[in-house]
Short mmCIF file of C-alpha atoms in Angstrom, two decimals:
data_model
loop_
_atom_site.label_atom_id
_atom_site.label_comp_id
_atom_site.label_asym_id
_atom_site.label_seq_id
_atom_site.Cartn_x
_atom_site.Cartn_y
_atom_site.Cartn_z
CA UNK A 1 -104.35 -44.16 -11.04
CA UNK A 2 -101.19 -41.96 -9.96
CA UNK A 3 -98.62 -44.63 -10.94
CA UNK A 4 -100.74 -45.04 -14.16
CA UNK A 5 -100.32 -41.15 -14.45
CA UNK A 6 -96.91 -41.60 -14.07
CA UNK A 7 -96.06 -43.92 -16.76
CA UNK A 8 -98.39 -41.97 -19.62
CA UNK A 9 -96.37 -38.39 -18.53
CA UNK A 10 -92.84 -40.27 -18.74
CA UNK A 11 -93.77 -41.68 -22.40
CA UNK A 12 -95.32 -37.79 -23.06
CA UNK A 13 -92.77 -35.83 -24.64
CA UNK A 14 -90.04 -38.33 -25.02
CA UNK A 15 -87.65 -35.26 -26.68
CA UNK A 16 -87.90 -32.94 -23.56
CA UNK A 17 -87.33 -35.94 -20.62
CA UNK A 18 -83.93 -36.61 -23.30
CA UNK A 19 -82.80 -33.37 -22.35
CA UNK A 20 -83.49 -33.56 -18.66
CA UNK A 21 -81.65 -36.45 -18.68
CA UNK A 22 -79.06 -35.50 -20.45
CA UNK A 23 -78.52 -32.38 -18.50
CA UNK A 24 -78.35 -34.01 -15.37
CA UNK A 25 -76.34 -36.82 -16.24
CA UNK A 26 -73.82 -34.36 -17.70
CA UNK A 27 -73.90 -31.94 -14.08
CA UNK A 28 -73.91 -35.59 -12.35
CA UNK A 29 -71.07 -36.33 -13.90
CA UNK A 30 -68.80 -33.09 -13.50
CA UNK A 31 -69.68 -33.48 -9.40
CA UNK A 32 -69.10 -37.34 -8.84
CA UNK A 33 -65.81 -36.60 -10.79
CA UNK A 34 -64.76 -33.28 -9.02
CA UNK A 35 -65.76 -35.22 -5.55
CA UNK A 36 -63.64 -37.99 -6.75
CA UNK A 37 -60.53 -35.75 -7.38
CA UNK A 38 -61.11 -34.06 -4.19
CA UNK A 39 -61.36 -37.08 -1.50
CA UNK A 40 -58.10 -38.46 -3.61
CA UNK A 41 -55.68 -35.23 -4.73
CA UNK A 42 -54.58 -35.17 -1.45
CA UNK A 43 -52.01 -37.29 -1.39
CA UNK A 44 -51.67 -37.21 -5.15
CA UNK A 45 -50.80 -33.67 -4.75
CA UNK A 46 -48.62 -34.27 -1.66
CA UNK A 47 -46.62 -36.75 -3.59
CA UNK A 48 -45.91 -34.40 -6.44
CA UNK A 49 -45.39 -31.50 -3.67
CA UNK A 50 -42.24 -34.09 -2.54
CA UNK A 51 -40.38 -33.24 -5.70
CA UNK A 52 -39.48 -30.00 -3.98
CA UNK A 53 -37.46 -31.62 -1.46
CA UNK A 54 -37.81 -32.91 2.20
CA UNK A 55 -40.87 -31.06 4.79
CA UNK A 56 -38.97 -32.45 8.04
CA UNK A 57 -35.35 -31.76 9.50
CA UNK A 58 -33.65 -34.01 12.83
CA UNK A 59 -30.99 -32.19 13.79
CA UNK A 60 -29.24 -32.90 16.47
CA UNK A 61 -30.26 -31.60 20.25
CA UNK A 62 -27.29 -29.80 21.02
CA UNK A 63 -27.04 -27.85 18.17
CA UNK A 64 -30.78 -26.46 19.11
CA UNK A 65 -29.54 -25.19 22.27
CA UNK A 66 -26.31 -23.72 21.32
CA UNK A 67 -24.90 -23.39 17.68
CA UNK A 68 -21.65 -25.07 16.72
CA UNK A 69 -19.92 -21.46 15.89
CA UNK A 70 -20.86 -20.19 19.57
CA UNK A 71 -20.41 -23.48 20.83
CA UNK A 72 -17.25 -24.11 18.93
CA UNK A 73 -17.41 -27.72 17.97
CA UNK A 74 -20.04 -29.00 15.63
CA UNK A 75 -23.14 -31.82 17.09
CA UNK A 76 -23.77 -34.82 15.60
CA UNK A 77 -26.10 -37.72 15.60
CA UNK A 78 -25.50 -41.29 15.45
CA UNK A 79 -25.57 -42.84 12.35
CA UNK A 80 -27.54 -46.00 13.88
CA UNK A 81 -30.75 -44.03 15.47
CA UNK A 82 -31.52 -44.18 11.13
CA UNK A 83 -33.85 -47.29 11.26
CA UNK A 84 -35.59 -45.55 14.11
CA UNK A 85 -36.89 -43.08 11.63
CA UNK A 86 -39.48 -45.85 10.49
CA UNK A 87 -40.62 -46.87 13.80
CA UNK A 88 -42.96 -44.13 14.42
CA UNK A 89 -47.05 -44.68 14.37
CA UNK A 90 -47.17 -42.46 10.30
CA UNK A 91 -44.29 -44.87 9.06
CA UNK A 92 -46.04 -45.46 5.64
CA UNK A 93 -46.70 -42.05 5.25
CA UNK A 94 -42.57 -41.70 5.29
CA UNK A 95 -41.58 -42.65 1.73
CA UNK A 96 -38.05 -41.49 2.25
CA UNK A 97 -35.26 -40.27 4.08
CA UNK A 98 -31.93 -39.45 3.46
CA UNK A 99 -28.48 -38.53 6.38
CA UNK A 100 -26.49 -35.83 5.80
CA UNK A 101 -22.96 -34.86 7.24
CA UNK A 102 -21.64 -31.46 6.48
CA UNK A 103 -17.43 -31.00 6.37
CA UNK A 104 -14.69 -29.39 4.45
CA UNK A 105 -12.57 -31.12 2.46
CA UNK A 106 -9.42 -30.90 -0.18
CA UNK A 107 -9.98 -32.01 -3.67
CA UNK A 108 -7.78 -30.90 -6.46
CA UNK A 109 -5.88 -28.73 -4.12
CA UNK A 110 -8.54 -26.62 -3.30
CA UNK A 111 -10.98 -26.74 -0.50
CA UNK A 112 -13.84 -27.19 -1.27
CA UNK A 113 -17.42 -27.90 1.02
CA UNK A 114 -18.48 -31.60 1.01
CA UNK A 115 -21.68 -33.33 1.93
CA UNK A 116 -22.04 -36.93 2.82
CA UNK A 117 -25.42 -38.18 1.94
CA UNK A 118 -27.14 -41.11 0.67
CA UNK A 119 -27.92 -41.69 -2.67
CA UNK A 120 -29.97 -45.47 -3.15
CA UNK A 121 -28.79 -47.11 0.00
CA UNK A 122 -30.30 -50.38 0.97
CA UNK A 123 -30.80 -50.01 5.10
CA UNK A 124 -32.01 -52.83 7.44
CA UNK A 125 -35.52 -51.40 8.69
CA UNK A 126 -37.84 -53.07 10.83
CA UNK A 127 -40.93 -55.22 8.76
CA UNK A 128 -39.40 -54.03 5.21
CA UNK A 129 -37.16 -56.05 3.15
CA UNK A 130 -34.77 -54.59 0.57
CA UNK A 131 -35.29 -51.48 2.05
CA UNK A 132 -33.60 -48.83 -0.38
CA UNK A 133 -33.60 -44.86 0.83
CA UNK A 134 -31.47 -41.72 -0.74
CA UNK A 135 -31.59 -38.56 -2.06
CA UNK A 136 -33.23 -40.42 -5.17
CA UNK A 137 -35.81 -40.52 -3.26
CA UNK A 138 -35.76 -37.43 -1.33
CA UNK A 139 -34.61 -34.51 -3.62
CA UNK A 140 -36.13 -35.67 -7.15
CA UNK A 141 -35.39 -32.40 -8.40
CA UNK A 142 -31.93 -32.85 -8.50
CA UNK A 143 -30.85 -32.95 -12.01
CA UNK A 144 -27.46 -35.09 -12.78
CA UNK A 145 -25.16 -34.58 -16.27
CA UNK A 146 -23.88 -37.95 -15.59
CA UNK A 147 -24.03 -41.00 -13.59
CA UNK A 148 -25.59 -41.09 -9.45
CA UNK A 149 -22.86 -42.80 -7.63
CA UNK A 150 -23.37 -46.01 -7.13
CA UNK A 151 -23.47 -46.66 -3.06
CA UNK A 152 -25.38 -49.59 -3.12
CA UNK A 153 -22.97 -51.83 -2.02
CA UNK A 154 -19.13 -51.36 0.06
CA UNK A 155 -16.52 -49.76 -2.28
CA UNK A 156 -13.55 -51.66 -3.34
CA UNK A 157 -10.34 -50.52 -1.79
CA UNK A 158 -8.66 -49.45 -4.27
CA UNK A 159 -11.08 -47.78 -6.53
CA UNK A 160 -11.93 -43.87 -6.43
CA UNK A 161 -14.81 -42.67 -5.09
CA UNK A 162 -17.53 -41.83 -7.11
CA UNK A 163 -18.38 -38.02 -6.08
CA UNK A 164 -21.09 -35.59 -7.42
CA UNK A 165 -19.70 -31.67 -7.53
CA UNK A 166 -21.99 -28.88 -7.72
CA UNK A 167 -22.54 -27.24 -11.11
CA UNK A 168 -21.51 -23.85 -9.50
CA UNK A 169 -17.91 -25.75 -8.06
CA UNK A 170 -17.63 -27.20 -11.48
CA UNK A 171 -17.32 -24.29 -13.47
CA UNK A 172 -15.30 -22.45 -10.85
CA UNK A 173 -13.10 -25.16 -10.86
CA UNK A 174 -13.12 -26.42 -14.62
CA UNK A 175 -13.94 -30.02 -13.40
CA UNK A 176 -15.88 -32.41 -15.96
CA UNK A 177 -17.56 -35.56 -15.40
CA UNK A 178 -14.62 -38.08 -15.46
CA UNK A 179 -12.07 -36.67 -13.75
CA UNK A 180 -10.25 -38.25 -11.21
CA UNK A 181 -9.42 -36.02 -8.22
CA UNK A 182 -7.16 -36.29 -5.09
CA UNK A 183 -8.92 -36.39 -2.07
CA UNK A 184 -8.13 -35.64 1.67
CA UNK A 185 -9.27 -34.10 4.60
CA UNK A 186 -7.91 -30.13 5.55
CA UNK A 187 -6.21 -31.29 8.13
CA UNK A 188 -2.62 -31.53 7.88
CA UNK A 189 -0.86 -34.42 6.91
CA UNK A 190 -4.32 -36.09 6.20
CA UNK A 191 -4.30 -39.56 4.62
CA UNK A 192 -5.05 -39.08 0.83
CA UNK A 193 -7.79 -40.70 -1.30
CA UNK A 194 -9.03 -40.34 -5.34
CA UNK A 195 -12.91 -38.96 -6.06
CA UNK A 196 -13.92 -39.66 -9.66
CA UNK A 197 -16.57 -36.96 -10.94
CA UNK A 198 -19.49 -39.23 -11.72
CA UNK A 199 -21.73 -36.38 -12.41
CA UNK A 200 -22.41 -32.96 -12.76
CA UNK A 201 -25.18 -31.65 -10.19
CA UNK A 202 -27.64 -29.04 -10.23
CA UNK A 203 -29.95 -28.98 -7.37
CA UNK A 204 -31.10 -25.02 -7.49
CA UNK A 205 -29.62 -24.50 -3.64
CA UNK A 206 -26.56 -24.68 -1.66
CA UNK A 207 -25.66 -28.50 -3.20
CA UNK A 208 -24.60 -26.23 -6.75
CA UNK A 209 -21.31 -25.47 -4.91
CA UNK A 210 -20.47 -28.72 -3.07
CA UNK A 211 -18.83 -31.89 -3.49
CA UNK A 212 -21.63 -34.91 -2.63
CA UNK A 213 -19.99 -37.84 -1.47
CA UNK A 214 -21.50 -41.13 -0.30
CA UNK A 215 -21.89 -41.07 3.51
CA UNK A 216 -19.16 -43.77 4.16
CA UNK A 217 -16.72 -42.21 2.17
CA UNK A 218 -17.20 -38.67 3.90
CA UNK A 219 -17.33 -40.53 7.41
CA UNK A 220 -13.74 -41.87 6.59
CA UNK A 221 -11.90 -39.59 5.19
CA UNK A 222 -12.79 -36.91 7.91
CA UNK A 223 -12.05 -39.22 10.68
CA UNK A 224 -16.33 -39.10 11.38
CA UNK A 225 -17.26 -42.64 11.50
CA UNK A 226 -21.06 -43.49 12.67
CA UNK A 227 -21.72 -39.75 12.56
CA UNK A 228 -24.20 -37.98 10.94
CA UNK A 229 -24.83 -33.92 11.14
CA UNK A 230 -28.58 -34.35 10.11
CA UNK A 231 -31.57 -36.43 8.34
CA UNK A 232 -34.05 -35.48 5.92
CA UNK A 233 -37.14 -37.02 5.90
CA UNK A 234 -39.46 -36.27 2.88
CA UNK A 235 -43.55 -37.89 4.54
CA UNK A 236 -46.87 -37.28 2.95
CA UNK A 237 -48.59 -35.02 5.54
CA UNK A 238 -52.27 -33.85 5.89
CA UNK A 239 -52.81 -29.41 5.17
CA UNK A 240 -52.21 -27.91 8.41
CA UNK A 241 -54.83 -26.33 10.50
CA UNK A 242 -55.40 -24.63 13.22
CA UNK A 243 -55.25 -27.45 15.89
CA UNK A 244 -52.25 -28.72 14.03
CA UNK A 245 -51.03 -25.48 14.35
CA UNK A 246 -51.66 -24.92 18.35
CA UNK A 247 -50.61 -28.50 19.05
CA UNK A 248 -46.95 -27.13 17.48
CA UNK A 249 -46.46 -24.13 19.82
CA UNK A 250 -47.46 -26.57 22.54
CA UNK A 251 -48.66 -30.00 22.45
CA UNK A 252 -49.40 -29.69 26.70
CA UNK A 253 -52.19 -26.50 26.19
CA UNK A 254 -54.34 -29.72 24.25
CA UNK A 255 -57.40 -31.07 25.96
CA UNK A 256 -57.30 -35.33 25.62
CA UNK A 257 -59.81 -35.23 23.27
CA UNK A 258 -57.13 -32.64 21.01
CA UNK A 259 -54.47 -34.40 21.60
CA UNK A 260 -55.95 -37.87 20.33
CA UNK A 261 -57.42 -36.34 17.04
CA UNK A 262 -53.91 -34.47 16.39
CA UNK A 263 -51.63 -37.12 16.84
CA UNK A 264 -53.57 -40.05 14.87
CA UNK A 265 -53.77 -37.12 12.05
CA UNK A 266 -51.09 -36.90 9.99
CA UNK A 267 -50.05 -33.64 10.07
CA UNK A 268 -46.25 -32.56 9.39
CA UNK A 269 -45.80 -31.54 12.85
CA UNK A 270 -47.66 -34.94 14.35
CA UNK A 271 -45.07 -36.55 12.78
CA UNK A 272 -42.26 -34.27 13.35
CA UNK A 273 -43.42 -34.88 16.84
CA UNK A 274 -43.07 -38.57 16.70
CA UNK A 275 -39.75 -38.46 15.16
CA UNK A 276 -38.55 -36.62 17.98
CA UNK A 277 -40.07 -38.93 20.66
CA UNK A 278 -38.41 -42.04 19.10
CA UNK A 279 -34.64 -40.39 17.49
CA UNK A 280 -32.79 -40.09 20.52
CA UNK A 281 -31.00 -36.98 21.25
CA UNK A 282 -32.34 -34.95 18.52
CA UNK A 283 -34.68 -32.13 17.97
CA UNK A 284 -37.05 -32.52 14.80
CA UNK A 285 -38.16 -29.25 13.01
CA UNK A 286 -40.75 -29.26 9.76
CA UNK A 287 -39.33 -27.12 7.13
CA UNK A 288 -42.14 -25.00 7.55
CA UNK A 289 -41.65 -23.32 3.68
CA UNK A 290 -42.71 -27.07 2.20
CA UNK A 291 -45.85 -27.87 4.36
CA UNK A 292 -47.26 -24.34 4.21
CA UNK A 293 -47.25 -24.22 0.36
CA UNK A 294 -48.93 -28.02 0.78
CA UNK A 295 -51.52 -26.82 3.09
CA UNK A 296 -52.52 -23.68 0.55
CA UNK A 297 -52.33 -25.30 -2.53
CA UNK A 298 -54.47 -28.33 -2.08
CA UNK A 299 -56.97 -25.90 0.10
CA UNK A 300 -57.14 -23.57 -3.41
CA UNK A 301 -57.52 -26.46 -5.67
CA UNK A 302 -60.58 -27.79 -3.40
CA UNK A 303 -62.01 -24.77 -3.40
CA UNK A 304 -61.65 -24.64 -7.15
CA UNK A 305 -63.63 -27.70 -7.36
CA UNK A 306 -66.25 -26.82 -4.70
CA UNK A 307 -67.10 -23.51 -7.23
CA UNK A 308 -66.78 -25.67 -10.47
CA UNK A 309 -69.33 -27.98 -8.89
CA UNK A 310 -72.07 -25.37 -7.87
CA UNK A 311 -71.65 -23.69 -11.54
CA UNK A 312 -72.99 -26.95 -12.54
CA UNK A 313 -75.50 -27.21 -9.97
CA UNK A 314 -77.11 -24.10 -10.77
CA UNK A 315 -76.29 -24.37 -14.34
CA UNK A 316 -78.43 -27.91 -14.28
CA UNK A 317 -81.59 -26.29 -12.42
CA UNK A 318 -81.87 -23.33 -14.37
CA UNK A 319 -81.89 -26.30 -17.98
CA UNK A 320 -84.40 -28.23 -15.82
CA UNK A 321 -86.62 -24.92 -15.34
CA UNK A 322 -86.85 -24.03 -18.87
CA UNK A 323 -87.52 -27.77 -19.77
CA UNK A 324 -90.12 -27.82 -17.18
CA UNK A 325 -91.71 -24.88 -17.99
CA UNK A 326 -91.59 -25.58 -22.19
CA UNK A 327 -93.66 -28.93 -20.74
CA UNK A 328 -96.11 -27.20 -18.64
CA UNK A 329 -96.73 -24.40 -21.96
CA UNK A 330 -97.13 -27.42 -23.81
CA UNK A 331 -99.89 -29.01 -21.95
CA UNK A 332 -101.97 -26.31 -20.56
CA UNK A 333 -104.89 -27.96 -21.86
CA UNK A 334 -104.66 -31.05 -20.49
CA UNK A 335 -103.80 -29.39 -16.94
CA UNK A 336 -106.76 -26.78 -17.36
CA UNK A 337 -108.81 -30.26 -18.02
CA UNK A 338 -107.57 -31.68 -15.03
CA UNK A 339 -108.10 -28.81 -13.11
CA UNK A 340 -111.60 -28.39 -14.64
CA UNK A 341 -112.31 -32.00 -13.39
CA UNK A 342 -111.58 -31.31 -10.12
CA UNK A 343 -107.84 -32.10 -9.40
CA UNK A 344 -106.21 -29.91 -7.36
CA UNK A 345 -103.04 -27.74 -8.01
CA UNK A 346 -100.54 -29.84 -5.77
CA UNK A 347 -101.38 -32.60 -7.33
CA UNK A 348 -100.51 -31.83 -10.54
CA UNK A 349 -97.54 -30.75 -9.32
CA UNK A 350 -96.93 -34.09 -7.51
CA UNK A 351 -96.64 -35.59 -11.06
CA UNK A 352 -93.85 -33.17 -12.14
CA UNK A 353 -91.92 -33.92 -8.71
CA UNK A 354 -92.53 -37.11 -9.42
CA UNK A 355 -91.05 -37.08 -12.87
CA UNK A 356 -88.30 -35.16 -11.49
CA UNK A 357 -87.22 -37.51 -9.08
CA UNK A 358 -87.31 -40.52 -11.70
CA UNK A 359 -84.73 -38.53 -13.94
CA UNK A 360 -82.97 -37.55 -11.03
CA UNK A 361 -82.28 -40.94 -9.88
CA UNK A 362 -81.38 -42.14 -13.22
CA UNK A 363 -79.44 -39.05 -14.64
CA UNK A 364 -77.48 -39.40 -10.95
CA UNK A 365 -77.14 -43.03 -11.17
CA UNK A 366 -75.61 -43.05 -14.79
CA UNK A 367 -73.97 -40.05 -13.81
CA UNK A 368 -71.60 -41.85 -11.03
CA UNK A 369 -70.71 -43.48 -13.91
CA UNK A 370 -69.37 -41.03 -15.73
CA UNK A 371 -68.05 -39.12 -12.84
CA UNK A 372 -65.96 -41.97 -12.46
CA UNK A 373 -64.75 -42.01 -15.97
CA UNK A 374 -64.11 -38.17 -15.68
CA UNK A 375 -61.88 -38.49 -12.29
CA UNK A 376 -59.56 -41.71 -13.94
CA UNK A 377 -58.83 -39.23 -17.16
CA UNK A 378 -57.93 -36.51 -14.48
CA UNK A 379 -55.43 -38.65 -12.89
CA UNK A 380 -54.53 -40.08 -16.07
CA UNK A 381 -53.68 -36.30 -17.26
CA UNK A 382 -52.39 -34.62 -13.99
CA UNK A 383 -50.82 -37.46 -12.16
CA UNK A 384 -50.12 -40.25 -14.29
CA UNK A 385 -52.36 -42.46 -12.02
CA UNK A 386 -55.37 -43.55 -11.05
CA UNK A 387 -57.39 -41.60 -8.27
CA UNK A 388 -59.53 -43.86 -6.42
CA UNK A 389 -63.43 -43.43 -6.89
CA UNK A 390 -65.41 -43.85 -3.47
CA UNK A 391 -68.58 -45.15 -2.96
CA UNK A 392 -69.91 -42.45 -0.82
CA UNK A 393 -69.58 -40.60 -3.65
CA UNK A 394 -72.94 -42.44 -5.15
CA UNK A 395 -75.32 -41.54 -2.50
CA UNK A 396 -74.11 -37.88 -2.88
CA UNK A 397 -74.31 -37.56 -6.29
CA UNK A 398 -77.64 -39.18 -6.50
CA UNK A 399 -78.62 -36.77 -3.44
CA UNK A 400 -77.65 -33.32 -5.74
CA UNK A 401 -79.16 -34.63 -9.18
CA UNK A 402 -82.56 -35.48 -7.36
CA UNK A 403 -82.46 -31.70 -5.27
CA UNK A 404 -80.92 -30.39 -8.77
CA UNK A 405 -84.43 -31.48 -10.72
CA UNK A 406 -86.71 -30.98 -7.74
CA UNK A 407 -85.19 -27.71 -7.36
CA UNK A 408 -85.67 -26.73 -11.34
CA UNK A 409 -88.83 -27.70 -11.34
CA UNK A 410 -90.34 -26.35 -8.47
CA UNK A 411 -90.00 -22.57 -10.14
CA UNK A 412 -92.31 -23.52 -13.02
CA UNK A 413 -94.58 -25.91 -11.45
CA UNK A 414 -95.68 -22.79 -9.05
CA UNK A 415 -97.75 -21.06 -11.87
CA UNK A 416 -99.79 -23.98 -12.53
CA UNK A 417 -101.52 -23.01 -9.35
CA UNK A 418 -102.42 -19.32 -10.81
CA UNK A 419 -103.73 -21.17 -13.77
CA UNK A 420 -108.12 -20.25 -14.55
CA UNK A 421 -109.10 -23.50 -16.23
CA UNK A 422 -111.62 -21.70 -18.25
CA UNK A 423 -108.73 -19.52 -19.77
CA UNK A 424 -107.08 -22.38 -20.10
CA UNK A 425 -108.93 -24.32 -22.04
CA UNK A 426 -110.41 -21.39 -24.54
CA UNK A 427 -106.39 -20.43 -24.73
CA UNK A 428 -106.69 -16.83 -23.28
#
């Protein structure tokens, strides 16, 4: 008799049920996609993050424990500890790295600062073939009037080398992509080479006044072979917390337990960790500026979606209330009957819970749906990607549109319980 109940309330009022439905599949659908964006923008939003530059220095030891002015004579790291950047435990979360070496230099006649760096080099890294790394890679907001040099592949012996300068140095200096400059280092009676201005660089920091040479080409004409005076490392990292953030100050004051969950996390300073347990002779610091702003923007951005998500919750229960209670106005007769003929209030109510629950589940179901729809035009729009849509997702969604229309209808379903049947039925 219930289940037959059932069936003749759900074909009752066919209009009203529409617009239950349709109200939760529409809520259903804002949370599965929000919950969708949120599990994946992580790491969508680290990866655009990167385009402000590298979130992990190596320097080298020395230099940590005395400076090169005080200890007059710069430090320097070995240009082969590089492939030992990608043997840490987070080496997929490293997308890129890129050595730099620091020196003065005499171009045109004037001195000039120079930095050695690598542009699209292929390197020879453990379990990766054609293995291709540079400041491509790690500085995508440089901007280049020109051509990148090309450091792909040795230089021929006779040809200059293809240089970016600094769109500061440029100006001072009058120099124009094209030009052909001679080359040397400032010390005296240094062999001389020829730079050809590929390009015209604007980076937004200290680059806009420098001369960018391939590493090689640096490395020989100031006499540094195999040395390198740091590496940037550019590695999708987790928001920092505050185990993250005690683990930094000192990874010894961590319990095992601590220590386990921080270093298979991928925090910036987990890694920066690692990088300093496996680059010998060098001290690794995370450019503190670029994981902080991580950290706080994806933490405001969830929180955005956490707030859009319960506007729609409440937003759904208050539509399924005034649905609910438009149905129980609407039928006060056949209730008073049913009251008259002996049912009692909670089980008339048990019908509308009942009811509830069916368009729950459906308007939930269908709802996962479009909440999956919703979060692929979000990537499509913000990213220009997919986000991933995961299946826990379902049993949550289903979960909040079910409490969503149990919730909404409990308000109304109350008064049938202050109901007379007699007053009822002679509609006083």
């Amino acid at each position: 008799m219930f289940w037959r109940m059932i069936f003749q309330l759900w074909h009752h009022d066919l209009p009203r049920k529409a617009l239950a439905f349709a109200t939760i599949f529409l809520a259903s659908s804002l949370i599965a996609g929000l919950l969708a964006v949120s599990i994946d923008i992580g790491d969508k939003m680290s990866r655009e993050l990167k385009s402000y530059g590298a979130n992990i220095l190596i320097e080298p030891a020395g230099g940590a424990l005395l400076p090169d002015d005080v200890a007059g004579q710069p430090y320097y790291l070995e240009e082969k500890v590089l492939p030992s950047v990608m043997d840490i435990f987070w080496r997929n979360n490293i997308y890129g790295f890129a050595p730099l070496l620091n020196g003065h230099v005499r171009a045109g006649g004037v001195e000039v600062a120079a930095l050695g760096t690598f542009f699209d080099h292929p390197l020879d890294v453990a379990d990766e073939s054609n293995y291709h790394t540079g400041q491509k890679t790690v500085s995508p907001f440089w901007q280049v009037a020109g051509d990148w040099p090309d450091d792909s592949k040795p230089l021929a012996a006779d040809a200059p080398i293809p240089v970016l300068v600094g769109v500061k140095l440029a100006a001072a200096q009058g120099w124009q992509t094209g030009d052909v400059l001679p080359l040397a280092a400032t010390t005296a009676n240094a062999p001389e080479t020829s730079a050809r201005i590929s390009g015209i660089l604007t980076s937004g920091a200290a680059q806009d006044e420098q001369m960018v040479l391939p590493l090689a080409a640096l490395q020989e004409v100031l006499g540094l072979q195999g040395k390198i005076s740091a590496i940037q490392v550019a590695a999708m990292t987790v928001p920092e917390n505050d185990l993250s953030r005690k683990a930094h100050e000192n990874p010894s004051a961590l319990n095992a337990k601590q220590y386990d969950q921080w270093y298979c996390t991928a925090y910036v300073s987990t890694i920066a960790h690692q990088l300093e347990e496996t680059v010998s002779g060098s001290v690794v610091h995370p450019v503190w500026q670029v994981a902080a702003s991580e950290g706080v923007i994806i933490g405001k951005i969830q929180l955005l979606l956490i707030v859009c998500s319960l506007a729609a919750l409440i937003s759904a229960g208050m539509g399924i209330a005034s649905l609910t209670s438009s149905g129980i106005m609407a039928r006060a007769k056949e209730i008073g009957l049913m009251r008259a003929l002996g049912a009692k209030p909670w089980q008339i109510a048990l019908l509308y819970y009942a009811e509830a629950i069916l368009v729950g589940a459906l308007g939930g179901l269908t709802g996962c749906m479009g909440g999956a729809v919703l979060g692929w035009g979000i990537g499509q729009a913000l990213f220009g990607a997919t986000l991933g849509f995961t299946w826990i997702v379902v049993p949550v969604v289903v979960c909040a549109a079910i409490l969503i229309a149990l919730t909404g209808t409990w308000f109304p379903v109350r008064s049938i319980a202050r109901q007379v049947p007699i007053e009822v039925l002679y509609e006083r």
